[in-house]
Amino acid sequence: MSKTMQAVVKAAAAPGAEIREVKIPDFGPTDVLVKVKIASICGTDLHIYEWDRWAQSRIHPPLIPGHEFCGEVVALGNEVTTVKEGDFVSAEMHVACGKCLQCRTGEAHICQNVKIIGVDANGAFAEYVVIPETNIWKLDPAVPQEYASILDPLGNAVHSVLAGEIAARTVAITGCGPIGLFAIAVARAVGAAQVFAIEVNEHRRKIAAEMKADLVLDPSTQKVHQEILDRTGGLGVDVVLEMAGHPSAIRTAFDIVRRGGRISLLGLTSKPISLNFSEDIIFKGITIQGINGRRMYQTWYQMTALLKAGKLDLRPAITDRIAMKDFSSAMERLKTGEASKILVYPNGSRMG
Amino acid sequence: MSKTMQAVVKAAAAPGAEIREVKIPDFGPTDVLVKVKIASICGTDLHIYEWDRWAQSRIHPPLIPGHEFCGEVVALGNEVTTVKEGDFVSAEMHVACGKCLQCRTGEAHICQNVKIIGVDANGAFAEYVVIPETNIWKLDPAVPQEYASILDPLGNAVHSVLAGEIAARTVAITGCGPIGLFAIAVARAVGAAQVFAIEVNEHRRKIAAEMKADLVLDPSTQKVHQEILDRTGGLGVDVVLEMAGHPSAIRTAFDIVRRGGRISLLGLTSKPISLNFSEDIIFKGITIQGINGRRMYQTWYQMTALLKAGKLDLRPAITDRIAMKDFSSAMERLKTGEASKILVYPNGSRMG
Amino acid sequence: MSKTMQAVVKAAAAPGAEIREVKIPDFGPTDVLVKVKIASICGTDLHIYEWDRWAQSRIHPPLIPGHEFCGEVVALGNEVTTVKEGDFVSAEMHVACGKCLQCRTGEAHICQNVKIIGVDANGAFAEYVVIPETNIWKLDPAVPQEYASILDPLGNAVHSVLAGEIAARTVAITGCGPIGLFAIAVARAVGAAQVFAIEVNEHRRKIAAEMKADLVLDPSTQKVHQEILDRTGGLGVDVVLEMAGHPSAIRTAFDIVRRGGRISLLGLTSKPISLNFSEDIIFKGITIQGINGRRMYQTWYQMTALLKAGKLDLRPAITDRIAMKDFSSAMERLKTGEASKILVYPNGSRMG
Amino acid sequence: MSKTMQAVVKAAAAPGAEIREVKIPDFGPTDVLVKVKIASICGTDLHIYEWDRWAQSRIHPPLIPGHEFCGEVVALGNEVTTVKEGDFVSAEMHVACGKCLQCRTGEAHICQNVKIIGVDANGAFAEYVVIPETNIWKLDPAVPQEYASILDPLGNAVHSVLAGEIAARTVAITGCGPIGLFAIAVARAVGAAQVFAIEVNEHRRKIAAEMKADLVLDPSTQKVHQEILDRTGGLGVDVVLEMAGHPSAIRTAFDIVRRGGRISLLGLTSKPISLNFSEDIIFKGITIQGINGRRMYQTWYQMTALLKAGKLDLRPAITDRIAMKDFSSAMERLKTGEASKILVYPNGSRMG
């Protein structure tokens, strides 16, 4: 094995990123070294690339980003027992402390001291990545490799959908980025009665339809609230999955949820959101949930079970497959909404 | 409208039943008179027909049995407001008192004073049946008429499947009478990862396969426990839906459920069942639920939503369609297991 | 029985109310006529009295207000079966339609078509009040009469406290009006580990201490957030019960709740509330619930059980006992915060 | 520090145990060495002492038993970070594997590969015991030392009581060994409306009364079922905590639970238990739970919070305090029921 590797490196506190030759990372006794087969691009990676306010406050260059991936185990720390060389794996990239109240009571997804690989430590846009054994997720051969590289955002979708009752319920998804798109597939797979997808971007609406949303609505031209009342007997939807993080989408979420319904919030926004608590929450008796990450490891078992059973067709959301050298141009495609989920092949296995 | 009608009458405290001309029933100010389109036959009807020990203790002849049906509203008590003549309806036949603790806390399905139409009062194997307005379930035109006649047992299945977490879970169904068969369809529709059907009767196993169980097992010739361990990574299943009410099926249920799993018990048995509480329940940390009837009316909303959305294909379980005059011969077919769900047409609309 | 009675009447669309001689109300076959023993005053009554914007939009004078009371059954509609003359009763004053989705699925407290006696129909500040049998709550003799007149706000408190896990949890209550005060007692009774009461009004803080809050904080002079972190190992509280409906109290609620905690919102506010969804809700993974009314009738069983068992000492919150003729001056005392719960004796039984 | 210590040793596959001088145990990099202050005796220790069938199948002598204790940290493995020398601690003695489905989904209390210190490895009836850091529970100074030595059985009680809704509910506890007695205190602390204790042994009934059970019943002389119906309005109890593991107590549990209630089973029995599934479970719509161990570490947080808040008075159940040399005579007292919880002082700190 060579001692160096190619990687995407955020080298400086400024926009952009570059491909560099860097040292293959060292690993400790409880770590696993994985040769990355596919790493996929998240909106967070775009924030880091563009060096927005959030990135400036969180990221300490130099950093190799990338927190969605799959690959093959090539070396093991000497205390590792649950995987072996040659295993095909992905990983939960939120490394929880294991010691706080949340970690010790089954809520590690909101650990007080979490570190995210690809954000707080070097990640997967590289030929190799180091992962602690605790966070490795060994893949069943029945899971397609491309899907194996997007378990992180798929897990966000599964966590959101299954955060409350969903079977036989009507569901609206506000915002059809990759997680919103995956949520369409997941909601359908677990018996949602109707899935409404709400999205302003034309490209994304097209994919939402391909993911088999029962109805795709464009809030810029359609009366979303009225359309949904018409299709729910005047009630509104049982469940809203808010995946946009945009004030008008959030407003829609509160408008369309029925009395007693739930709103699961995943889409991040730095803008203040204004609500009328009496009308929006209290009289309607709704429940609002903040959804962060994936439940460790309940969500992973759930999504693996759904994938193994062939219940999820995620192909329409995978729009681009690129070699790592084309990372910067992929960033541009992501911004337009033309690309949804972009798969990066660091070892050139596909792109030659 | 004539003043008399044809009906199946359990006339005496003895086996059998006969077709008689009887008075069309009177109805009160809060009642609805329904012209029966289809009534379907339940195992309970066979108990009444055969006059077994349970029937002897519960039934007071003369009685018109029948508690699964659909039909058209033809007359209304003067205080009825939520349905009108011509509406197509089914009904919850458990008439709850509305006044006991259970009724007043959302648990009317285990009302202390329940009366069952078709068991404790005249039922639906007749051209007309009287139903209190509270119990009428107005049907969406999207629900197929044949399915509309089997909402009672379908509701048992929905209640059982949705009595705990089910999405992405492995499920075993012990006993494939109609409710077990419906449970296969429901479990699949709401995202069960794998559905194992366990049944000794060859006819029923064949239908279970048509209902798309992932695996159908014959406990008389196959090692059920081992087969299920093999397909669940040695864990056992997350959920068992016990629909047989037979000691060996119940034994299997406890053997195959995983640590921390649930067993939902619906199949009735008069035989004492012996368990090793320490090994079967406590060390495994399982949960066992008694499932009775359908939740009023959560289950009805759930099954209507699934049916409207076209998520359930129940056709393989509907094996026979007969005119009411052939009721007695239908009883014979039921006993063999060749027939699963038998639809009776009291008004001869289909059979001519 | 006389044909007229004394009552508080909101006669015109203007501030104020007057004591008038009015006709004793008629009642229908499913109604119960109750001779009011004690009626207590709610903040809503003050809104009606002062004729604020909410009152102007909701109330149609003439109206007898009053929706918290207890009394003796003196006459019955001819279809009433569950109470008899002489029974001592209170009532759920939210009259639910019984026919909407929410009513039929155990969520009648958020009925789409609710009518509130004392708001939408004549209420209990009168010698007699008419209540539908469905809404009558028959009182166990073990429940003190004074407490019997405040089951409505006590029920709000019980509903809020028991809307999620509470045993062994730390709880903060923002706002110590009567419902907040009752919530202190309820939270303690059901095993909250620590109860923090947060209130700007000095009178109310004094009562909060008498209700045995573990710590009473004044946000106008104390660093509430820091105090609570200090007493919760730096975590924040597990549960916040927001009873103030004031923007700064709501801000505090989101600041002090721990990751994974819950905020139950009961305090009404017409002002828009601004939140940072990412920081306030999503990253913390909290759950927010709108709490409306009381669960019918789960909450009523719960509070009756607690009262019968002597688990609640509510006396400090009952500050005033008045004859009905002093209604207007009671309104003034309520505004200052000096009075908390004021009991009105319409039949002069106490005040002579 | 000496290299040897005194310990209770089960030296041979035969009844009895002896006090021996043995080597102070070695510990690894992730372990903690604790000087035992108090170790308390469990019924399991009696099984081991008497060498019953269960002990013969599970125990591999030589073994130091003892799995309930508290003490002071005296040495640390070099990877330990969360405790330091001098800390006062107890421990969860079920050492879960951390790698099975149950461990990875918040159900470590039913780990597939659990090892119990004091059963499968040397335990706490010794001057020193070795505990993995993961299992150490650091004690708040507010927790009394005697209580600190009984967190294991107290945790069983907390786990059982809080395994479902309990506030404002009626509760029966069948069997008043130490865990049943603790359950009385816990149920009261978290707002159970009435606590019925059912126990045949006179000594235990006396302690149950001292623990403030609302009613203590002797099934050998009283009509338990009728007494409970009389005190619950004819309903039966909402919750049964079965702590006896005796067939007649289990029979009582099913008789007295109300429709829709729960039975939490903790008491172990090797005898087969026979039920009528239809009458006992299905028609009543009850839920039955197997309770094993303590939730890791939710239960530990819960009981610590209750103890810190001073909500539990456990003193009546602590009947004996002995020096370790008197271990064998303590076993005799345990058998009679005269002793409930016996505290052992291995380092003679109390007994001199």
Short mmCIF file of N, CA, C and O in Angstrom, two decimals, chain B residues 93-156:
data_model
loop_
_atom_site.label_atom_id
_atom_site.label_comp_id
_atom_site.label_asym_id
_atom_site.label_seq_id
_atom_site.Cartn_x
_atom_site.Cartn_y
_atom_site.Cartn_z
N MET B 93 -69.50 -3.74 14.68
CA MET B 93 -70.60 -4.48 15.27
C MET B 93 -70.47 -4.65 16.79
O MET B 93 -71.38 -5.18 17.42
N HIS B 94 -69.35 -4.23 17.34
CA HIS B 94 -69.25 -4.18 18.80
C HIS B 94 -69.89 -2.87 19.24
O HIS B 94 -69.36 -1.80 18.98
N VAL B 95 -71.02 -2.97 19.89
CA VAL B 95 -71.70 -1.77 20.36
C VAL B 95 -71.27 -1.53 21.81
O VAL B 95 -71.64 -2.28 22.71
N ALA B 96 -70.45 -0.52 21.98
CA ALA B 96 -69.87 -0.22 23.29
C ALA B 96 -70.84 0.63 24.10
O ALA B 96 -71.66 1.37 23.54
N CYS B 97 -70.72 0.56 25.43
CA CYS B 97 -71.70 1.25 26.28
C CYS B 97 -71.48 2.76 26.30
O CYS B 97 -72.41 3.52 26.58
N GLY B 98 -70.25 3.19 26.07
CA GLY B 98 -69.96 4.63 26.07
C GLY B 98 -69.81 5.23 27.46
O GLY B 98 -69.53 6.41 27.61
N LYS B 99 -69.99 4.44 28.47
CA LYS B 99 -70.05 4.99 29.82
C LYS B 99 -69.05 4.40 30.80
O LYS B 99 -68.85 4.95 31.88
N CYS B 100 -68.42 3.30 30.44
CA CYS B 100 -67.46 2.70 31.37
C CYS B 100 -66.10 3.37 31.23
O CYS B 100 -65.86 4.14 30.30
N LEU B 101 -65.22 3.08 32.17
CA LEU B 101 -63.86 3.64 32.13
C LEU B 101 -63.21 3.43 30.78
O LEU B 101 -62.62 4.35 30.20
N GLN B 102 -63.29 2.21 30.28
CA GLN B 102 -62.62 1.91 29.01
C GLN B 102 -63.20 2.76 27.89
O GLN B 102 -62.44 3.34 27.09
N CYS B 103 -64.52 2.85 27.80
CA CYS B 103 -65.13 3.66 26.75
C CYS B 103 -64.72 5.12 26.86
O CYS B 103 -64.52 5.79 25.86
N ARG B 104 -64.61 5.61 28.08
CA ARG B 104 -64.34 7.04 28.27
C ARG B 104 -62.86 7.39 28.20
O ARG B 104 -62.48 8.54 28.37
N THR B 105 -62.04 6.38 27.99
CA THR B 105 -60.60 6.67 27.90
C THR B 105 -60.00 6.10 26.62
O THR B 105 -58.83 5.72 26.59
N GLY B 106 -60.82 6.04 25.58
CA GLY B 106 -60.28 5.65 24.28
C GLY B 106 -60.04 4.16 24.10
O GLY B 106 -59.34 3.75 23.20
N GLU B 107 -60.66 3.34 24.94
CA GLU B 107 -60.46 1.90 24.88
C GLU B 107 -61.79 1.16 24.73
O GLU B 107 -62.00 0.10 25.35
N ALA B 108 -62.66 1.73 23.91
CA ALA B 108 -64.00 1.15 23.77
C ALA B 108 -63.96 -0.26 23.23
O ALA B 108 -64.92 -1.02 23.40
N HIS B 109 -62.87 -0.64 22.57
CA HIS B 109 -62.78 -2.02 22.05
C HIS B 109 -62.72 -3.05 23.17
O HIS B 109 -62.88 -4.24 22.90
N ILE B 110 -62.48 -2.60 24.41
CA ILE B 110 -62.57 -3.54 25.53
C ILE B 110 -63.60 -3.04 26.56
O ILE B 110 -63.42 -3.22 27.77
N CYS B 111 -64.66 -2.45 26.05
CA CYS B 111 -65.81 -2.01 26.85
C CYS B 111 -66.27 -3.12 27.78
O CYS B 111 -66.33 -4.29 27.40
N GLN B 112 -66.61 -2.74 29.00
CA GLN B 112 -67.07 -3.74 29.97
C GLN B 112 -68.46 -4.30 29.66
O GLN B 112 -68.84 -5.35 30.16
N ASN B 113 -69.21 -3.57 28.84
CA ASN B 113 -70.62 -3.93 28.63
C ASN B 113 -70.96 -4.09 27.15
O ASN B 113 -72.08 -3.83 26.73
N VAL B 114 -69.98 -4.50 26.37
CA VAL B 114 -70.18 -4.55 24.92
C VAL B 114 -71.28 -5.55 24.54
O VAL B 114 -71.45 -6.59 25.17
N LYS B 115 -72.04 -5.18 23.50
CA LYS B 115 -72.99 -6.11 22.86
C LYS B 115 -72.55 -6.25 21.41
O LYS B 115 -72.28 -5.22 20.76
N ILE B 116 -72.54 -7.46 20.90
CA ILE B 116 -72.11 -7.67 19.52
C ILE B 116 -73.32 -8.01 18.65
O ILE B 116 -74.04 -8.97 18.92
N ILE B 117 -73.52 -7.16 17.64
CA ILE B 117 -74.61 -7.43 16.69
C ILE B 117 -74.22 -8.68 15.89
O ILE B 117 -73.10 -8.77 15.39
N GLY B 118 -75.14 -9.61 15.79
CA GLY B 118 -74.84 -10.88 15.13
C GLY B 118 -74.47 -11.96 16.12
O GLY B 118 -74.35 -13.13 15.77
N VAL B 119 -74.29 -11.57 17.37
CA VAL B 119 -73.99 -12.53 18.45
C VAL B 119 -75.01 -12.34 19.58
O VAL B 119 -75.68 -13.27 20.00
N ASP B 120 -75.11 -11.10 20.04
CA ASP B 120 -76.03 -10.78 21.13
C ASP B 120 -77.33 -10.15 20.62
O ASP B 120 -78.26 -9.93 21.38
N ALA B 121 -77.35 -9.80 19.33
CA ALA B 121 -78.55 -9.21 18.72
C ALA B 121 -78.54 -9.60 17.26
O ALA B 121 -77.52 -10.05 16.72
N ASN B 122 -79.68 -9.44 16.60
CA ASN B 122 -79.78 -9.91 15.22
C ASN B 122 -78.80 -9.19 14.30
O ASN B 122 -78.64 -7.97 14.37
N GLY B 123 -78.18 -10.00 13.41
CA GLY B 123 -77.09 -9.51 12.60
C GLY B 123 -77.40 -9.45 11.11
O GLY B 123 -78.55 -9.22 10.69
N ALA B 124 -76.37 -9.68 10.32
CA ALA B 124 -76.35 -9.27 8.92
C ALA B 124 -76.60 -10.38 7.90
O ALA B 124 -76.61 -10.09 6.70
N PHE B 125 -76.80 -11.60 8.32
CA PHE B 125 -77.15 -12.64 7.34
C PHE B 125 -78.65 -12.53 7.08
O PHE B 125 -79.45 -13.37 7.47
N ALA B 126 -79.01 -11.43 6.43
CA ALA B 126 -80.42 -11.09 6.23
C ALA B 126 -80.48 -10.00 5.17
O ALA B 126 -79.45 -9.38 4.86
N GLU B 127 -81.64 -9.76 4.67
CA GLU B 127 -81.74 -8.72 3.64
C GLU B 127 -81.57 -7.33 4.25
O GLU B 127 -81.13 -6.41 3.56
N TYR B 128 -81.90 -7.21 5.53
CA TYR B 128 -81.77 -5.91 6.21
C TYR B 128 -81.17 -6.10 7.60
O TYR B 128 -81.41 -7.13 8.24
N VAL B 129 -80.48 -5.07 8.05
CA VAL B 129 -79.95 -5.11 9.40
C VAL B 129 -80.05 -3.70 10.00
O VAL B 129 -79.94 -2.70 9.27
N VAL B 130 -80.27 -3.62 11.31
CA VAL B 130 -80.36 -2.33 12.01
C VAL B 130 -79.06 -2.08 12.78
O VAL B 130 -78.59 -2.96 13.51
N ILE B 131 -78.53 -0.88 12.62
CA ILE B 131 -77.25 -0.50 13.23
C ILE B 131 -77.42 0.87 13.90
O ILE B 131 -77.98 1.77 13.29
N PRO B 132 -76.90 1.04 15.13
CA PRO B 132 -76.94 2.39 15.72
C PRO B 132 -76.04 3.34 14.91
O PRO B 132 -74.97 2.92 14.44
N GLU B 133 -76.47 4.59 14.81
CA GLU B 133 -75.69 5.55 14.01
C GLU B 133 -74.24 5.62 14.46
O GLU B 133 -73.33 5.73 13.63
N THR B 134 -74.01 5.57 15.78
CA THR B 134 -72.63 5.66 16.28
C THR B 134 -71.71 4.63 15.65
O THR B 134 -70.50 4.85 15.58
N ASN B 135 -72.25 3.51 15.26
CA ASN B 135 -71.42 2.40 14.81
C ASN B 135 -71.33 2.27 13.29
O ASN B 135 -70.61 1.42 12.77
N ILE B 136 -72.08 3.11 12.60
CA ILE B 136 -72.05 3.08 11.13
C ILE B 136 -70.70 3.60 10.64
O ILE B 136 -70.17 4.57 11.17
N TRP B 137 -70.13 2.95 9.66
CA TRP B 137 -68.91 3.43 9.01
C TRP B 137 -69.22 3.69 7.53
O TRP B 137 -69.44 2.76 6.77
N LYS B 138 -69.26 4.96 7.20
CA LYS B 138 -69.58 5.38 5.84
C LYS B 138 -68.40 5.09 4.94
O LYS B 138 -67.26 5.41 5.29
N LEU B 139 -68.69 4.53 3.79
CA LEU B 139 -67.60 4.05 2.96
C LEU B 139 -67.22 5.01 1.87
O LEU B 139 -68.09 5.55 1.16
N ASP B 140 -65.96 5.18 1.71
CA ASP B 140 -65.43 5.94 0.60
C ASP B 140 -65.65 5.13 -0.69
O ASP B 140 -65.45 3.91 -0.69
N PRO B 141 -66.08 5.78 -1.76
CA PRO B 141 -66.33 5.03 -3.01
C PRO B 141 -65.09 4.31 -3.52
O PRO B 141 -65.20 3.35 -4.29
N ALA B 142 -63.89 4.75 -3.06
CA ALA B 142 -62.67 4.08 -3.53
C ALA B 142 -62.49 2.69 -2.92
O ALA B 142 -61.66 1.92 -3.39
N VAL B 143 -63.27 2.36 -1.90
CA VAL B 143 -63.13 1.04 -1.27
C VAL B 143 -63.98 0.03 -2.04
O VAL B 143 -65.19 0.20 -2.16
N PRO B 144 -63.36 -1.03 -2.57
CA PRO B 144 -64.13 -2.04 -3.31
C PRO B 144 -65.22 -2.67 -2.43
O PRO B 144 -65.02 -2.89 -1.25
N GLN B 145 -66.38 -2.95 -3.05
CA GLN B 145 -67.51 -3.48 -2.27
C GLN B 145 -67.17 -4.78 -1.56
O GLN B 145 -67.57 -5.00 -0.42
N GLU B 146 -66.46 -5.65 -2.24
CA GLU B 146 -66.14 -6.92 -1.58
C GLU B 146 -65.30 -6.69 -0.33
O GLU B 146 -65.52 -7.34 0.70
N TYR B 147 -64.37 -5.79 -0.43
CA TYR B 147 -63.55 -5.49 0.75
C TYR B 147 -64.42 -4.83 1.83
O TYR B 147 -64.18 -5.01 3.04
N ALA B 148 -65.41 -4.07 1.39
CA ALA B 148 -66.28 -3.40 2.36
C ALA B 148 -67.01 -4.39 3.25
O ALA B 148 -67.42 -4.05 4.37
N SER B 149 -67.17 -5.60 2.78
CA SER B 149 -67.90 -6.59 3.58
C SER B 149 -66.99 -7.31 4.57
O SER B 149 -67.46 -8.14 5.35
N ILE B 150 -65.71 -7.07 4.52
CA ILE B 150 -64.79 -7.80 5.40
C ILE B 150 -63.96 -6.85 6.26
O ILE B 150 -62.85 -7.19 6.68
N LEU B 151 -64.50 -5.68 6.53
CA LEU B 151 -63.75 -4.71 7.32
C LEU B 151 -63.59 -5.17 8.77
O LEU B 151 -62.63 -4.81 9.44
N ASP B 152 -64.54 -5.95 9.25
CA ASP B 152 -64.44 -6.44 10.62
C ASP B 152 -63.18 -7.28 10.80
O ASP B 152 -62.31 -6.94 11.63
N PRO B 153 -62.99 -8.36 10.03
CA PRO B 153 -61.75 -9.14 10.22
C PRO B 153 -60.51 -8.40 9.73
O PRO B 153 -59.43 -8.57 10.30
N LEU B 154 -60.65 -7.60 8.69
CA LEU B 154 -59.50 -6.81 8.26
C LEU B 154 -59.08 -5.87 9.39
O LEU B 154 -57.88 -5.67 9.65
N GLY B 155 -60.08 -5.35 10.09
CA GLY B 155 -59.78 -4.48 11.23
C GLY B 155 -59.06 -5.22 12.34
O GLY B 155 -58.17 -4.68 12.99
N ASN B 156 -59.42 -6.49 12.57
CA ASN B 156 -58.67 -7.28 13.55
C ASN B 156 -57.20 -7.35 13.14
O ASN B 156 -56.30 -7.23 13.98
#
